[in-house]
CSV table of C-alpha atoms in Angstrom, one decimal:
chain,number,residue,atom,x,y,z
U,1,MET,CA,114.7,122.1,-80.1
U,2,ALA,CA,112.9,120.9,-83.2
U,3,ARG,CA,109.3,119.7,-82.3
U,4,SER,CA,107.3,116.9,-83.8
U,5,VAL,CA,104.3,117.7,-86.6
U,6,THR,CA,102.2,115.0,-87.3
U,7,GLU,CA,99.9,116.4,-90.2
U,8,LYS,CA,101.4,118.6,-92.8
U,9,ASN,CA,98.4,120.6,-92.9
U,10,ASP,CA,99.6,122.1,-89.2
U,11,LEU,CA,102.0,124.0,-91.8
U,12,VAL,CA,99.3,126.2,-93.5
U,13,SER,CA,99.0,128.7,-90.9
U,14,PRO,CA,102.9,129.4,-90.2
U,15,LEU,CA,103.8,129.6,-93.7
U,16,LEU,CA,100.7,131.4,-94.6
U,17,ALA,CA,101.5,134.1,-92.1
U,18,LEU,CA,105.8,134.0,-93.2
U,19,PHE,CA,104.5,134.5,-96.9
U,20,CYS,CA,101.7,137.5,-95.8
U,21,ASP,CA,104.5,139.3,-93.5
U,22,HIS,CA,107.8,138.8,-96.0
U,23,GLY,CA,106.3,138.1,-99.3
U,24,VAL,CA,107.5,134.9,-100.9
U,25,ASP,CA,110.6,136.4,-102.0
U,26,GLY,CA,111.5,136.9,-98.3
U,27,VAL,CA,111.1,133.6,-96.7
U,28,THR,CA,113.7,131.4,-96.3
U,29,VAL,CA,113.9,127.4,-94.4
U,30,ALA,CA,115.4,129.2,-91.4
U,31,MET,CA,112.7,131.4,-91.2
U,32,VAL,CA,110.3,128.1,-91.8
U,33,SER,CA,112.3,126.7,-89.2
U,34,GLN,CA,112.0,129.4,-86.5
U,35,LYS,CA,108.3,129.6,-87.0
U,36,THR,CA,107.6,126.1,-87.3
U,37,GLY,CA,109.7,124.4,-84.5
U,38,LEU,CA,110.8,121.9,-87.3
U,39,GLY,CA,114.3,121.2,-87.9
U,40,LYS,CA,115.4,121.9,-91.4
U,41,GLY,CA,115.5,117.8,-92.5
U,42,SER,CA,111.7,117.6,-91.1
U,43,ILE,CA,111.2,120.6,-93.6
U,44,TYR,CA,112.7,119.1,-96.5
U,45,TYR,CA,110.7,115.9,-95.6
U,46,PHE,CA,107.4,117.8,-96.3
U,47,PHE,CA,109.0,120.0,-98.9
U,48,PRO,CA,111.4,118.4,-100.8
U,49,SER,CA,112.1,121.2,-103.5
U,50,GLY,CA,111.9,123.7,-100.5
U,51,LYS,CA,110.1,127.1,-101.0
U,52,SER,CA,108.5,126.3,-104.3
U,53,ASP,CA,106.9,123.2,-102.7
U,54,MET,CA,105.8,125.5,-99.8
U,55,VAL,CA,104.4,127.8,-102.2
U,56,GLU,CA,102.4,125.3,-104.1
U,57,PHE,CA,101.1,123.7,-100.9
U,58,VAL,CA,99.8,127.2,-99.7
U,59,LEU,CA,98.4,127.6,-103.2
U,60,LEU,CA,96.5,124.4,-102.9
U,61,SER,CA,95.1,125.3,-99.5
U,62,ALA,CA,94.1,128.6,-101.0
U,63,GLU,CA,92.3,126.9,-103.6
U,64,ARG,CA,90.5,124.6,-101.3
U,65,PHE,CA,89.8,127.2,-98.9
U,66,LEU,CA,88.5,129.4,-101.5
U,67,ASN,CA,86.2,126.7,-102.7
U,68,GLU,CA,84.9,126.0,-99.2
U,69,ARG,CA,84.2,129.9,-99.1
U,70,LEU,CA,82.4,130.3,-102.4
U,71,PHE,CA,80.2,127.3,-101.6
U,72,LEU,CA,78.2,129.7,-99.1
U,73,LEU,CA,77.6,132.3,-102.1
U,74,THR,CA,76.6,129.7,-104.3
U,75,ASP,CA,74.7,127.4,-101.5
U,76,ASN,CA,71.2,127.2,-101.8
U,77,LYS,CA,70.5,128.8,-98.2
U,78,PHE,CA,72.1,132.0,-99.5
U,79,LYS,CA,70.7,133.6,-102.6
U,80,GLY,CA,70.5,136.6,-104.2
U,81,LYS,CA,70.9,140.0,-102.3
U,82,LYS,CA,70.9,138.0,-99.0
U,83,GLY,CA,74.0,135.7,-100.5
U,84,ILE,CA,75.8,138.5,-101.5
U,85,GLU,CA,75.4,140.6,-98.3
U,86,GLU,CA,76.5,137.4,-96.7
U,87,PHE,CA,79.5,137.1,-98.7
U,88,LEU,CA,81.0,140.5,-98.6
U,89,ASP,CA,80.0,140.6,-94.7
U,90,SER,CA,82.0,137.5,-94.4
U,91,PHE,CA,85.1,139.5,-95.2
U,92,LEU,CA,84.8,141.5,-92.1
U,93,HIS,CA,85.5,138.6,-89.8
U,94,ASP,CA,87.5,136.1,-92.0
U,95,THR,CA,90.8,136.7,-91.4
U,96,VAL,CA,91.6,133.7,-92.7
U,97,PHE,CA,90.5,134.5,-96.6
U,98,LEU,CA,92.2,137.6,-96.3
U,99,SER,CA,95.6,136.4,-95.2
U,100,PHE,CA,94.8,134.1,-98.8
U,101,ILE,CA,94.2,137.1,-100.6
U,102,HIS,CA,97.6,139.0,-99.0
U,103,PHE,CA,99.3,136.0,-99.9
U,104,MET,CA,98.3,135.8,-103.8
U,105,SER,CA,98.7,139.7,-103.8
U,106,SER,CA,102.3,138.8,-102.6
U,107,LEU,CA,102.7,136.0,-104.9
U,108,ALA,CA,101.7,138.5,-107.6
U,109,LEU,CA,104.7,141.0,-107.0
U,110,SER,CA,107.3,138.3,-106.6
U,111,HIS,CA,109.5,137.3,-109.2
U,112,HIS,CA,108.0,133.8,-108.9
U,113,ARG,CA,104.5,134.8,-110.3
U,114,VAL,CA,105.3,133.9,-114.0
U,115,GLN,CA,105.2,130.2,-112.7
U,116,TYR,CA,102.1,130.5,-110.9
U,117,LEU,CA,100.3,133.2,-113.0
U,118,ASP,CA,97.7,130.1,-113.8
U,119,LYS,CA,96.8,129.6,-110.1
U,120,LEU,CA,96.8,133.5,-109.7
U,121,ASN,CA,94.4,133.9,-112.3
U,122,LEU,CA,92.3,130.8,-111.0
U,123,PHE,CA,91.8,132.3,-107.4
U,124,TYR,CA,91.0,135.7,-109.0
U,125,LYS,CA,88.4,134.0,-111.2
U,126,ASP,CA,86.8,131.6,-109.6
U,127,LEU,CA,86.1,134.2,-106.9
U,128,THR,CA,84.5,136.7,-109.8
U,129,THR,CA,82.8,133.9,-111.8
U,130,LYS,CA,81.1,132.5,-109.0
U,131,LEU,CA,79.9,136.2,-107.5
U,132,ALA,CA,78.8,137.1,-110.9
U,133,LYS,CA,76.7,134.1,-111.2
U,134,VAL,CA,74.9,135.0,-107.9
U,135,ILE,CA,74.5,138.6,-109.7
U,136,SER,CA,72.9,137.2,-113.1
U,137,LYS,CA,70.2,135.7,-110.8
U,138,GLU,CA,69.2,139.5,-110.0
U,139,GLY,CA,68.2,139.9,-113.4
U,140,TYR,CA,71.6,141.0,-115.1
U,141,SER,CA,73.0,139.8,-118.6
U,142,ASN,CA,76.0,137.4,-118.0
U,143,SER,CA,78.6,140.4,-119.2
U,144,LYS,CA,76.8,142.8,-116.7
U,145,ALA,CA,76.9,140.7,-113.8
U,146,TRP,CA,80.9,139.7,-114.5
U,147,ASN,CA,81.5,143.4,-114.9
U,148,ILE,CA,79.7,144.1,-111.4
U,149,SER,CA,81.5,141.2,-109.9
U,150,GLU,CA,84.9,142.0,-111.3
U,151,ASN,CA,84.5,145.5,-109.6
U,152,VAL,CA,83.3,143.8,-106.4
U,153,VAL,CA,86.7,141.9,-106.2
U,154,VAL,CA,89.1,144.3,-107.8
U,155,SER,CA,87.7,146.9,-104.6
U,156,ILE,CA,88.4,144.3,-102.2
U,157,TYR,CA,91.5,143.3,-102.9
U,158,GLY,CA,92.3,147.1,-103.2
U,159,SER,CA,90.7,148.0,-100.2
U,160,TYR,CA,92.6,145.1,-98.3
U,161,LEU,CA,96.1,146.1,-99.5
U,162,PHE,CA,95.6,149.8,-99.1
U,163,SER,CA,94.4,149.0,-95.4
U,164,CYS,CA,97.4,146.9,-94.8
U,165,SER,CA,99.6,149.7,-96.5
U,166,LEU,CA,98.3,152.3,-94.2
U,167,ALA,CA,98.3,149.8,-91.0
U,168,ASP,CA,94.6,150.7,-90.9
U,169,GLN,CA,92.3,147.5,-90.6
U,170,SER,CA,89.5,150.1,-90.1
U,171,TYR,CA,89.9,151.5,-93.4
U,172,PHE,CA,89.0,147.9,-95.0
U,173,HIS,CA,86.1,147.7,-93.0
U,174,ASN,CA,84.5,150.5,-93.9
U,175,ARG,CA,85.2,150.4,-97.8
U,176,ILE,CA,83.6,146.7,-97.7
U,177,LYS,CA,80.6,147.8,-95.7
U,178,LYS,CA,80.4,151.0,-98.4
U,179,LEU,CA,81.1,148.7,-101.2
U,180,ASN,CA,77.8,146.3,-99.9
U,181,LYS,CA,75.6,149.4,-99.5
U,182,ILE,CA,76.3,150.7,-102.8
U,183,LEU,CA,76.0,147.0,-104.6
U,184,LEU,CA,72.8,146.1,-102.9
U,185,GLU,CA,71.0,149.4,-103.1
U,186,ASN,CA,72.2,149.3,-107.2
U,187,LEU,CA,71.3,145.5,-107.6
U,188,LYS,CA,67.9,144.9,-109.3
U,189,SER,CA,65.3,144.3,-106.7
U,190,THR,CA,64.3,140.5,-106.9
């Protein structure tokens, strides 16, 4: 039986879960209907163009989430090494952030990637740029801070995806802890 959803934002979590579990190419309207309890008419009410609108919606949600999350990194409360440590530690507990990383990775591997390259790049670049900005405050040139930040972001993505392929969440947790330790030990003292 179909149920009533009053907020489109209620659909972010189920769509995100479906895209993470089945990849962008593997999700069907029937699967969305089953996961959300919505009838097909309601789904097309929210997403008139079907899956492409769903992907756009989740991408916009990912961007909003990323901006909110990155605010912690650039907020005045967390500065320097403490801010970087808090930011990296947040990956150990923030399953929504990891789901968005998973979604972005699955989108990058889908045949839809070409039409979303700008958004995929933006998600990656925003994360790298904001982390680089904090690292540069530790006395590094902008280019050196960018290189460090890019290595951290690639490590986060790679460790998470490898952890998923191993079906071993502890691998990801251990890698983030090691990454945090290496980064903090190697950053200049403030």
